[in-house]
JSON list of C-alpha atoms and ligand atoms in Angstrom, two decimals:
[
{"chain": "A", "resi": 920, "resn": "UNK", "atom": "CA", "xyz": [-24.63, 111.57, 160.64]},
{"chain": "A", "resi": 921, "resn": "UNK", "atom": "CA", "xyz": [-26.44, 109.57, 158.36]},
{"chain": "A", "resi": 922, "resn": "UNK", "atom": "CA", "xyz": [-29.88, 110.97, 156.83]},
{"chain": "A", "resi": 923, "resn": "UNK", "atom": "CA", "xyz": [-33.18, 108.82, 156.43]},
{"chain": "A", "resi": 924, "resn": "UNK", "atom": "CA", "xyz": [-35.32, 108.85, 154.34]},
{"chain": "A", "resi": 925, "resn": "UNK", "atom": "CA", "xyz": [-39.09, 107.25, 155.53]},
{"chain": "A", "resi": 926, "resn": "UNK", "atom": "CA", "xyz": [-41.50, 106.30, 152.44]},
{"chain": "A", "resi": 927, "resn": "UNK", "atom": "CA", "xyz": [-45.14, 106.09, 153.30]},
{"chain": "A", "resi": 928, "resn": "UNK", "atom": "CA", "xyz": [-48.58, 106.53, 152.16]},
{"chain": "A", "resi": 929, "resn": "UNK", "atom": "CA", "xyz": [-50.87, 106.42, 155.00]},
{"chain": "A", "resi": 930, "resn": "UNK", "atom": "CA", "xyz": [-51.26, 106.96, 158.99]},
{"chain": "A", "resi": 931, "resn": "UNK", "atom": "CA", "xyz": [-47.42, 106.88, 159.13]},
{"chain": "A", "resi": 932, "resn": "UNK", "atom": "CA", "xyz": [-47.64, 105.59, 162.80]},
{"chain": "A", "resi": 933, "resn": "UNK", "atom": "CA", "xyz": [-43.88, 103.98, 161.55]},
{"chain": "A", "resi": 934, "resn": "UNK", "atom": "CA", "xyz": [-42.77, 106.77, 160.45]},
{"chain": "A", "resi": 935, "resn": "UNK", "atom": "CA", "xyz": [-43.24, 109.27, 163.60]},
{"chain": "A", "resi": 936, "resn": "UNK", "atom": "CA", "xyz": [-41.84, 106.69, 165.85]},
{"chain": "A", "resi": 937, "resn": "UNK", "atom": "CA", "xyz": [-38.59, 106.57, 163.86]},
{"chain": "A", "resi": 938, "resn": "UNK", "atom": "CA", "xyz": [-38.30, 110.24, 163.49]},
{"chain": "A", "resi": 939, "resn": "UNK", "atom": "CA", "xyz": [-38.77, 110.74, 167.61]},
{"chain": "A", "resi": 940, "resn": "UNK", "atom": "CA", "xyz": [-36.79, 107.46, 168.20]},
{"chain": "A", "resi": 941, "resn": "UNK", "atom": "CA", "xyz": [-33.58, 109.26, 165.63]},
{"chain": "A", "resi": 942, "resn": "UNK", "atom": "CA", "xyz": [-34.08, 112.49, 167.49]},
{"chain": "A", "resi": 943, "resn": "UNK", "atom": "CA", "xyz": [-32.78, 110.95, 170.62]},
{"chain": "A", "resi": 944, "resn": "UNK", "atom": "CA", "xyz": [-29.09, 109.66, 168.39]},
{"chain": "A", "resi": 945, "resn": "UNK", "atom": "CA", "xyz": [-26.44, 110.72, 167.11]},
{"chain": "A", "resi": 946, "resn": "UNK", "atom": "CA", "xyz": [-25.90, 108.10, 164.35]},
{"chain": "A", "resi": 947, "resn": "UNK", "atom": "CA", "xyz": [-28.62, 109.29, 162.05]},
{"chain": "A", "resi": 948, "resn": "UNK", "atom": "CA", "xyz": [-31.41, 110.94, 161.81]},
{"chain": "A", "resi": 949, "resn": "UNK", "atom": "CA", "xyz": [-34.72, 111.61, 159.84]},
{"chain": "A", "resi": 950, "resn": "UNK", "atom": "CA", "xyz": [-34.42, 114.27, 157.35]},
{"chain": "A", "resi": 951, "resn": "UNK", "atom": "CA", "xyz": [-37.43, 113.79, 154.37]},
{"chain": "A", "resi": 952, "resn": "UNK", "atom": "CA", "xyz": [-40.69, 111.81, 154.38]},
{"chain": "A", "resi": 953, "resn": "UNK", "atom": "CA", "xyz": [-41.41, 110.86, 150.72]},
{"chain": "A", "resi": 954, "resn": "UNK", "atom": "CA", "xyz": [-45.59, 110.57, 150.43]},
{"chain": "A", "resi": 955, "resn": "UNK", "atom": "CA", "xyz": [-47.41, 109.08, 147.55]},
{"chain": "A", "resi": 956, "resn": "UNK", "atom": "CA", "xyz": [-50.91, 110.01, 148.70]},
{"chain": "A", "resi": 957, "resn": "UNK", "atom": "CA", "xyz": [-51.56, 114.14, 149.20]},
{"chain": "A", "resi": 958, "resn": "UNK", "atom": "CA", "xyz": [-54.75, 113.21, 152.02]},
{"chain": "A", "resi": 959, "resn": "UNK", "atom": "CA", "xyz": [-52.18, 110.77, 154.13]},
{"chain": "A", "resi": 960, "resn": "UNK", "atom": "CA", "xyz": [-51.81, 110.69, 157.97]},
{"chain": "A", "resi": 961, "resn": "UNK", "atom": "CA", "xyz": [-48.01, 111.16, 157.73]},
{"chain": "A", "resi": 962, "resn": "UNK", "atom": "CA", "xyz": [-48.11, 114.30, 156.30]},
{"chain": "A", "resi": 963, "resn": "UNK", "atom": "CA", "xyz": [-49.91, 115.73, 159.42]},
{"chain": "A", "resi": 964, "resn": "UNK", "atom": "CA", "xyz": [-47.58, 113.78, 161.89]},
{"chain": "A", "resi": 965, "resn": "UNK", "atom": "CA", "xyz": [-44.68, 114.96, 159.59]},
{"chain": "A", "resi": 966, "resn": "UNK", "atom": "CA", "xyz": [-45.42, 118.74, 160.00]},
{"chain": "A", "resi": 967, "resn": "UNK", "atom": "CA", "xyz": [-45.94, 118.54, 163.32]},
{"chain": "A", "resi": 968, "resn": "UNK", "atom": "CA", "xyz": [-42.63, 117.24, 164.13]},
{"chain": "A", "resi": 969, "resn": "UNK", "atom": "CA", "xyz": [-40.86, 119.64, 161.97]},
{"chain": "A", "resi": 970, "resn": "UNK", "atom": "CA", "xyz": [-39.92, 116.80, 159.50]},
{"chain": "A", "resi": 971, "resn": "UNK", "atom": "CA", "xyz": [-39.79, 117.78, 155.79]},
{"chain": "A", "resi": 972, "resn": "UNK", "atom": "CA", "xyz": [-42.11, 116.19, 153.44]},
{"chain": "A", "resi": 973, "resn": "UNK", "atom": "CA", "xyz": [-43.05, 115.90, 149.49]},
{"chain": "A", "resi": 974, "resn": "UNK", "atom": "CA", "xyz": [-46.28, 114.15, 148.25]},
{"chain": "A", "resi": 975, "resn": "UNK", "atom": "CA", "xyz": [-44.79, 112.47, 144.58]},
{"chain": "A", "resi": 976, "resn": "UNK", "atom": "CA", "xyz": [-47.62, 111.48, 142.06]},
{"chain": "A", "resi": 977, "resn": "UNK", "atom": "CA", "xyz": [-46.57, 108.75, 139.86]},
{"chain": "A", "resi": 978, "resn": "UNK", "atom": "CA", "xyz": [-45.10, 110.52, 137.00]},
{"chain": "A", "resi": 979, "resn": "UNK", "atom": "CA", "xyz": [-42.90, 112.41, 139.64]},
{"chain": "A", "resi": 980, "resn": "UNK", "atom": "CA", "xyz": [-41.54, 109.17, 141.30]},
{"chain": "A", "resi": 981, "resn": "UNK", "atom": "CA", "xyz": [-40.22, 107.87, 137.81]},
{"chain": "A", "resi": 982, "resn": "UNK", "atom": "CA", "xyz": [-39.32, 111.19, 135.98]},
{"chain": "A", "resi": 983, "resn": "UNK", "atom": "CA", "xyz": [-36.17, 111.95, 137.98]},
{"chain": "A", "resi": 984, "resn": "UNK", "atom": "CA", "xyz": [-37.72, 114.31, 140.68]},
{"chain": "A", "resi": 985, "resn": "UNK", "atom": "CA", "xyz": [-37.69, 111.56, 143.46]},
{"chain": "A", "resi": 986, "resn": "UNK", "atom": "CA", "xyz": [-34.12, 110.92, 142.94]},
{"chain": "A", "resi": 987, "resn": "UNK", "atom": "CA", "xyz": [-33.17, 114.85, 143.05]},
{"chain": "A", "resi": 988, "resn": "UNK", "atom": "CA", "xyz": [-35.19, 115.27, 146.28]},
{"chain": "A", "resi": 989, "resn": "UNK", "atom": "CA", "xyz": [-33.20, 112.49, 147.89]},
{"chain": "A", "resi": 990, "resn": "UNK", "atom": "CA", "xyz": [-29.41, 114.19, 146.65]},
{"chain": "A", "resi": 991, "resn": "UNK", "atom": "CA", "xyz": [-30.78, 117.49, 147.96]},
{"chain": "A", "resi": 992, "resn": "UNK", "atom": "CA", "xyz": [-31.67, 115.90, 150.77]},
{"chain": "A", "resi": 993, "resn": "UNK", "atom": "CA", "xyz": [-28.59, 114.22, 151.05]},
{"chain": "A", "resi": 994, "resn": "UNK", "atom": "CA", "xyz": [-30.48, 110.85, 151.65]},
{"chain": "A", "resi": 995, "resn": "UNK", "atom": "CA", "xyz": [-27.81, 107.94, 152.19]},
{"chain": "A", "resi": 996, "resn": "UNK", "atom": "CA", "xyz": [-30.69, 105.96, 153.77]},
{"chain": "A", "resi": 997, "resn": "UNK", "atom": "CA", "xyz": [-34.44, 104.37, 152.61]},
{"chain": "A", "resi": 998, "resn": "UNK", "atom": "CA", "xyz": [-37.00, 102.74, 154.85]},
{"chain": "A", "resi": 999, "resn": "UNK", "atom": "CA", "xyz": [-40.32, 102.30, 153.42]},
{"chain": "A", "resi": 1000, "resn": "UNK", "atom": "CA", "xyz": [-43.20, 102.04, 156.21]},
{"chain": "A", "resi": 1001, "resn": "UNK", "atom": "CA", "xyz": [-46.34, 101.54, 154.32]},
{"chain": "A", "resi": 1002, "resn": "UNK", "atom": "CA", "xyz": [-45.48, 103.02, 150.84]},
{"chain": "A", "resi": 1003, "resn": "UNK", "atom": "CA", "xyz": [-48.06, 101.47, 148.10]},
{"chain": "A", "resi": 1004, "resn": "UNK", "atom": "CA", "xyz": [-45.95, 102.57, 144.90]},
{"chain": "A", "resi": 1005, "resn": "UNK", "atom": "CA", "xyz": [-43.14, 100.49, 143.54]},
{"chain": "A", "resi": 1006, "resn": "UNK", "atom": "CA", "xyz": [-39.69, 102.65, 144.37]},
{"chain": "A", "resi": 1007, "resn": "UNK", "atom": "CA", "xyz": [-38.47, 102.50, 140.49]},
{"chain": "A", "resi": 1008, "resn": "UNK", "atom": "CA", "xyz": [-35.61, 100.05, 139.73]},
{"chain": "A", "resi": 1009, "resn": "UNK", "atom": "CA", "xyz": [-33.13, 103.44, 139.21]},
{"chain": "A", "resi": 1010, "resn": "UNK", "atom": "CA", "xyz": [-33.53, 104.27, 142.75]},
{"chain": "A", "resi": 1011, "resn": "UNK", "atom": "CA", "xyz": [-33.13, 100.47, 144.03]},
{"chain": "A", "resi": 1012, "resn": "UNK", "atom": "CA", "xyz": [-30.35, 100.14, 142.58]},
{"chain": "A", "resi": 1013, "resn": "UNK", "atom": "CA", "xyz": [-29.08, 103.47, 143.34]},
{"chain": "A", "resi": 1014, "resn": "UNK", "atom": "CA", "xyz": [-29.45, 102.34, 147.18]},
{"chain": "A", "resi": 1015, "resn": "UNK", "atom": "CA", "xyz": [-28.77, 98.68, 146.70]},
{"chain": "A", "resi": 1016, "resn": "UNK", "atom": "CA", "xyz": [-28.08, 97.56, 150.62]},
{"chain": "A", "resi": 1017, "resn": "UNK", "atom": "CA", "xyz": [-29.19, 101.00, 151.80]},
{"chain": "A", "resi": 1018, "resn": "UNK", "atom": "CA", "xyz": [-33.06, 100.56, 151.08]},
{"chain": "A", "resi": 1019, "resn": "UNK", "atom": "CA", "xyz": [-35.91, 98.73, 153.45]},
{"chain": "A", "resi": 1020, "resn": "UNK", "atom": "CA", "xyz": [-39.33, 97.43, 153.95]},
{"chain": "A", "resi": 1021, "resn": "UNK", "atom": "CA", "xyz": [-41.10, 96.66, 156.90]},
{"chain": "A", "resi": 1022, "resn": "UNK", "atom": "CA", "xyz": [-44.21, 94.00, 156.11]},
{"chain": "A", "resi": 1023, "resn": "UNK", "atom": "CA", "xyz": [-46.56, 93.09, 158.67]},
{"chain": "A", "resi": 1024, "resn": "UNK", "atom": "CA", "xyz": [-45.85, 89.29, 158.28]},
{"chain": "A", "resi": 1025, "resn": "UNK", "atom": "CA", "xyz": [-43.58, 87.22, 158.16]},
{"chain": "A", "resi": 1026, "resn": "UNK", "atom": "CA", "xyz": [-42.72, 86.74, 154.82]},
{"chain": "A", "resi": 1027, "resn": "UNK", "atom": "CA", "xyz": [-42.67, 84.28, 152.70]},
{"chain": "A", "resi": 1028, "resn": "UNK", "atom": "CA", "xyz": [-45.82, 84.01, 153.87]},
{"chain": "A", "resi": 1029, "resn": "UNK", "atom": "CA", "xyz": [-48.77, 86.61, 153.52]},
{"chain": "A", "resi": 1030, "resn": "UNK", "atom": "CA", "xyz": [-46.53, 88.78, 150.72]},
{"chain": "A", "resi": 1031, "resn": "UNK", "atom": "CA", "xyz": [-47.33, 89.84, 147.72]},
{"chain": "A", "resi": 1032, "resn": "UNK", "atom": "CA", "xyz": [-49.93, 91.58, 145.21]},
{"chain": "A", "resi": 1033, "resn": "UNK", "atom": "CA", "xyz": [-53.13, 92.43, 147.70]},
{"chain": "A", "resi": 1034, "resn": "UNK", "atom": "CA", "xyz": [-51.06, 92.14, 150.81]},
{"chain": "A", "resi": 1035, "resn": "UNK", "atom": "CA", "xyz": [-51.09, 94.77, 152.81]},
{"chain": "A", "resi": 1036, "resn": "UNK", "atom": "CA", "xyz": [-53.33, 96.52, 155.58]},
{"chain": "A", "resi": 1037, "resn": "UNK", "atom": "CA", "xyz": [-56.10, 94.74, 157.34]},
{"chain": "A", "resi": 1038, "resn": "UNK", "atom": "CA", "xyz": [-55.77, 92.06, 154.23]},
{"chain": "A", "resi": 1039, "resn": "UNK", "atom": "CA", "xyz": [-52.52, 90.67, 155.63]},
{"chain": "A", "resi": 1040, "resn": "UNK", "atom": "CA", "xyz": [-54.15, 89.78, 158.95]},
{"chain": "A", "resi": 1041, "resn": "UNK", "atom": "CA", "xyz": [-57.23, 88.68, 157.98]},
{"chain": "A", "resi": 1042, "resn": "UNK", "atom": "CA", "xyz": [-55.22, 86.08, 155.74]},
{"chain": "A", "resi": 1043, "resn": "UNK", "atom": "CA", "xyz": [-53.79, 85.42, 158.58]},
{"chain": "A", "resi": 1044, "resn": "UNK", "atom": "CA", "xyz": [-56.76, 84.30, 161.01]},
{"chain": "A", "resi": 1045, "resn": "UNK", "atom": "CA", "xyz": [-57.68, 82.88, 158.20]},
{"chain": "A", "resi": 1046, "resn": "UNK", "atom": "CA", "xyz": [-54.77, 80.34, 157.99]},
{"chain": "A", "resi": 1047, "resn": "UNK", "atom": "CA", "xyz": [-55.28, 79.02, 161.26]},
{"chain": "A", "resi": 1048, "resn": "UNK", "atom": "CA", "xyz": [-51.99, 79.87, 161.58]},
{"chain": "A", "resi": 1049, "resn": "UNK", "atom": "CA", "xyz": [-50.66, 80.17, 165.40]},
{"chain": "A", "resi": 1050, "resn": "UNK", "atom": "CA", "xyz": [-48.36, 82.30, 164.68]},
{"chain": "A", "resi": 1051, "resn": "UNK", "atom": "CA", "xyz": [-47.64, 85.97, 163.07]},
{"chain": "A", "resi": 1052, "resn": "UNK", "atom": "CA", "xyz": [-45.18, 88.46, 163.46]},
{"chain": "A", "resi": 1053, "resn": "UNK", "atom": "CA", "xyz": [-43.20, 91.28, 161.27]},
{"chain": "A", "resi": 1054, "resn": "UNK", "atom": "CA", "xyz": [-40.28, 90.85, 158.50]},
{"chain": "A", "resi": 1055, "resn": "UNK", "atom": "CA", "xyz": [-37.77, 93.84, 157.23]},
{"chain": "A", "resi": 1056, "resn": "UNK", "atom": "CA", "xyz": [-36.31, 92.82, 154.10]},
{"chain": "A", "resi": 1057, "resn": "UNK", "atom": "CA", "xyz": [-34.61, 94.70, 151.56]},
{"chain": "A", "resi": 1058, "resn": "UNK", "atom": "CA", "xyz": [-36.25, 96.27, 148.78]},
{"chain": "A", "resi": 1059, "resn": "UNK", "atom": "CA", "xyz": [-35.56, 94.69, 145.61]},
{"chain": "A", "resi": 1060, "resn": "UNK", "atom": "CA", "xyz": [-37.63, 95.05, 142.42]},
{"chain": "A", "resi": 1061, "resn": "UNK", "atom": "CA", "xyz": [-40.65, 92.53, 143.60]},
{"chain": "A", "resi": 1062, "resn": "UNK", "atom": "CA", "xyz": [-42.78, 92.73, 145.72]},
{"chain": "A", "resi": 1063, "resn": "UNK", "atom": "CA", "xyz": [-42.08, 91.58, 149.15]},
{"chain": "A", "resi": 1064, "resn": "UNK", "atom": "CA", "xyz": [-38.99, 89.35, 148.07]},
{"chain": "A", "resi": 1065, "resn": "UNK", "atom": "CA", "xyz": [-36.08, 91.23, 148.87]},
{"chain": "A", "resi": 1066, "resn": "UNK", "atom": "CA", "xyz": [-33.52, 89.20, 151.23]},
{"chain": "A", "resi": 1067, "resn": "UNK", "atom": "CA", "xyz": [-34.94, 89.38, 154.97]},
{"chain": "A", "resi": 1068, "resn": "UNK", "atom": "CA", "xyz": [-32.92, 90.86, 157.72]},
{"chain": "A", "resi": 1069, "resn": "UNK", "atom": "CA", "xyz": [-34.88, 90.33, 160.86]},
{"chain": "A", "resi": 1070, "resn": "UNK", "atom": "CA", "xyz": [-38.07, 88.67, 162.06]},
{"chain": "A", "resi": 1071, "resn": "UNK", "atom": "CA", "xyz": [-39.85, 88.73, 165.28]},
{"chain": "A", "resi": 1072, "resn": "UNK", "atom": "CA", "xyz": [-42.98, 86.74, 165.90]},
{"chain": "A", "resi": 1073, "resn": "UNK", "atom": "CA", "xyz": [-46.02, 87.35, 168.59]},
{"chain": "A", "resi": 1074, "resn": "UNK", "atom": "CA", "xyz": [-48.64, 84.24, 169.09]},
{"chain": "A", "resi": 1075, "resn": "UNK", "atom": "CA", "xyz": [-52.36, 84.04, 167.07]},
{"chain": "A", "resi": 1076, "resn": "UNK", "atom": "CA", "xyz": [-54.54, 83.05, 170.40]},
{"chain": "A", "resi": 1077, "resn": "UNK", "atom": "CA", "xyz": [-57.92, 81.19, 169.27]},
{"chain": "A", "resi": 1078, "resn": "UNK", "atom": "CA", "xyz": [-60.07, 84.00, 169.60]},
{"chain": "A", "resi": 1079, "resn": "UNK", "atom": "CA", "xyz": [-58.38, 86.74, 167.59]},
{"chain": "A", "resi": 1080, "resn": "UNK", "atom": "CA", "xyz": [-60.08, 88.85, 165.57]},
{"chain": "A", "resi": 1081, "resn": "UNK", "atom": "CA", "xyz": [-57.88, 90.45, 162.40]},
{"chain": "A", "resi": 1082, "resn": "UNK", "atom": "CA", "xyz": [-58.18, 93.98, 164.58]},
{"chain": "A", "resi": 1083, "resn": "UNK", "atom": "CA", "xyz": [-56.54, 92.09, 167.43]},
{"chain": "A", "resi": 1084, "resn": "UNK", "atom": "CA", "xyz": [-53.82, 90.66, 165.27]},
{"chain": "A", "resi": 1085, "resn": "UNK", "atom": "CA", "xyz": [-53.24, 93.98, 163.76]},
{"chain": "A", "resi": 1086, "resn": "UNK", "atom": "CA", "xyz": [-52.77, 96.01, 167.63]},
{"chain": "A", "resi": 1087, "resn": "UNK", "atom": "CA", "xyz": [-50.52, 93.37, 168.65]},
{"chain": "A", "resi": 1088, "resn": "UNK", "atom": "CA", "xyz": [-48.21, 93.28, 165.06]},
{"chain": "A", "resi": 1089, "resn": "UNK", "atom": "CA", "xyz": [-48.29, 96.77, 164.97]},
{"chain": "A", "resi": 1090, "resn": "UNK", "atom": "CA", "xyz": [-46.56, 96.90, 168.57]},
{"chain": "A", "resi": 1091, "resn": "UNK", "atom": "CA", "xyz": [-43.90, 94.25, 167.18]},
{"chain": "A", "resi": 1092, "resn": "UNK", "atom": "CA", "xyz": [-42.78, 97.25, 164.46]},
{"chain": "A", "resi": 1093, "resn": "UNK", "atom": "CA", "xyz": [-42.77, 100.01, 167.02]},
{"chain": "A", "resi": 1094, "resn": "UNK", "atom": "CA", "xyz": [-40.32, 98.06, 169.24]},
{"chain": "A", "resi": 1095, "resn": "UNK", "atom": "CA", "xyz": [-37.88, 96.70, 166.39]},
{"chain": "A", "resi": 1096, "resn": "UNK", "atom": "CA", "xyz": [-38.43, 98.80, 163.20]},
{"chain": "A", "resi": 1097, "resn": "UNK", "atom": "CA", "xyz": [-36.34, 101.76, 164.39]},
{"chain": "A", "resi": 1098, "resn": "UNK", "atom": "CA", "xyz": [-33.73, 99.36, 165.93]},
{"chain": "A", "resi": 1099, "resn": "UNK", "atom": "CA", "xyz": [-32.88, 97.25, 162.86]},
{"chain": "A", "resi": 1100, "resn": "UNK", "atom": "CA", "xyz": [-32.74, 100.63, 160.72]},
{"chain": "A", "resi": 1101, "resn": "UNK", "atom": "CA", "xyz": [-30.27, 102.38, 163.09]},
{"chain": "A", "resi": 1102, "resn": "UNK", "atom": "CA", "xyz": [-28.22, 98.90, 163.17]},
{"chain": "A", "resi": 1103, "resn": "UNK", "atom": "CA", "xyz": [-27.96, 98.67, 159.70]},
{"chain": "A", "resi": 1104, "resn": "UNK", "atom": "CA", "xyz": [-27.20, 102.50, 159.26]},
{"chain": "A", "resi": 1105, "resn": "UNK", "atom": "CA", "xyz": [-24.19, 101.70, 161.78]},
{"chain": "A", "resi": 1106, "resn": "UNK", "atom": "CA", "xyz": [-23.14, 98.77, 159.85]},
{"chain": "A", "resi": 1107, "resn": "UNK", "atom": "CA", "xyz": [-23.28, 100.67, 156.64]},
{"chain": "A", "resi": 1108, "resn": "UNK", "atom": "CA", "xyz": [-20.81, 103.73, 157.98]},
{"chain": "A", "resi": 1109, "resn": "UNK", "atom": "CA", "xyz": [-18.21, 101.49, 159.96]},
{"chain": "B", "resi": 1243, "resn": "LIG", "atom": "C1", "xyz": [-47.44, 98.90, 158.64]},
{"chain": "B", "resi": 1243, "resn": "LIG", "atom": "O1", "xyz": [-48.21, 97.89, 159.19]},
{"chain": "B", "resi": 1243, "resn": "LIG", "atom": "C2", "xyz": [-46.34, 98.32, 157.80]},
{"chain": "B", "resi": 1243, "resn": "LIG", "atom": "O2", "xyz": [-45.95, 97.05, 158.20]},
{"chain": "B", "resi": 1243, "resn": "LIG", "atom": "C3", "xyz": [-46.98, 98.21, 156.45]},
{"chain": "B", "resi": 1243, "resn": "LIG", "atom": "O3", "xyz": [-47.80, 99.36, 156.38]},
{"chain": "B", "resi": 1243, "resn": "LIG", "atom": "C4", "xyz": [-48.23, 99.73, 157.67]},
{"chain": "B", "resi": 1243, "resn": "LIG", "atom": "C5", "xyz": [-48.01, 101.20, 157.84]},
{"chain": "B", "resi": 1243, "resn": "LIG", "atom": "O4", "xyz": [-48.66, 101.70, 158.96]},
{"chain": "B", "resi": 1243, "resn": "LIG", "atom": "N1", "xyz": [-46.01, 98.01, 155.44]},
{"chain": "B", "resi": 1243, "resn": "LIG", "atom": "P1", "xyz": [-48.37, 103.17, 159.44]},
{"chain": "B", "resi": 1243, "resn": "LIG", "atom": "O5", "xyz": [-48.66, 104.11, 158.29]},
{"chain": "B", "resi": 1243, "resn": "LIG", "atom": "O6", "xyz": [-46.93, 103.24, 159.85]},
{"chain": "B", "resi": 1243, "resn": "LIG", "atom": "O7", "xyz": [-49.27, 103.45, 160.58]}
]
């Protein structure tokens, strides 16, 4: 069975529904949540499922203690669900094809410095755009850039606010997000 590791920083709505959608498999399962932020959501949602967790500060995520958690751990597997620290390059490359984003986009467009959270929307509505949807792409060492493995789109209706945008995007990574990881786990062990 594989073990994931989720990387987040804030609510961590992401990251509960891929630990209770694991629980239900036997191909893998979620066995650390890596925080950057000691007052985040996750860590709450994290203890109450029983999920081991570590809150890194910044020296801790470059110094080499990130990469012993995840060999203790026995981590083969990294999906970041709102994470707002670069993973450092040693660690990208250590999981090169092994490590994931999810962006609330769909990227090329609305990526980058700034993007993220209620910012990515609003650019959005913004655009005039008719269209938004979600993007998981590999990690590499930009932002946003890595190679993207899977899209899925919902429709911007005229009178959408950024908060309605949001509800309905957010939905889009519930349904897929823990779907694409567990086919790409498969895909990595066969
Ligand atoms: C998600 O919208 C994800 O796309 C982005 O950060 C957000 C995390 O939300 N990268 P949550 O912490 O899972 O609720």
């Amino acid at each position: 069975m594989s073990n994931i590791a989720v990387f987040a920083s804030g609510g961590g709505t992401n990251a509960e529904n891929i630990i209770l959608y694991f629980r239900e498999k036997k191909t893998a399962g979620v066995g650390l949540i890596v925080c950057s932020n000691p007052g985040a959501g996750v860590l709450k949602r994290a203890a109450a499922l029983g999920v081991h967790a570590v809150t890194l500060s910044d020296a801790e995520l470059v110094n080499g203690t990130l990469a012993r958690v995840l060999e203790e751990r026995n981590i083969g597997f990294i999906a970041l669900a709102g994470f707002m620290k670069m993973v450092p390059p040693e660690i990208v490359a250590a999981f090169s094809g092994r490590i994931v984003n999810i962006h609330p986009a769909l990227l090329p467009k609305f990526g980058g410095k700034g993007m993220f959270g209620m910012n990515v929307h609003r650019a959005v509505k913004a655009s005039g755009d008719r269209e938004t949807g979600i993007t998981v792409h590999y990690v590499n060492e930009k932002y946003d850039e890595g190679r993207i493995i899977f899209q899925a789109k919902v429709t911007v209706e005229a009178g959408d606010t950024a908060e309605h945008i949001a509800a309905r995007v957010k939905s889009l990574e519930l349904e897929h997000y823990p779907v694409v990881i567990e086919l790409l786990v498969k895909s990595i062990r066969h």
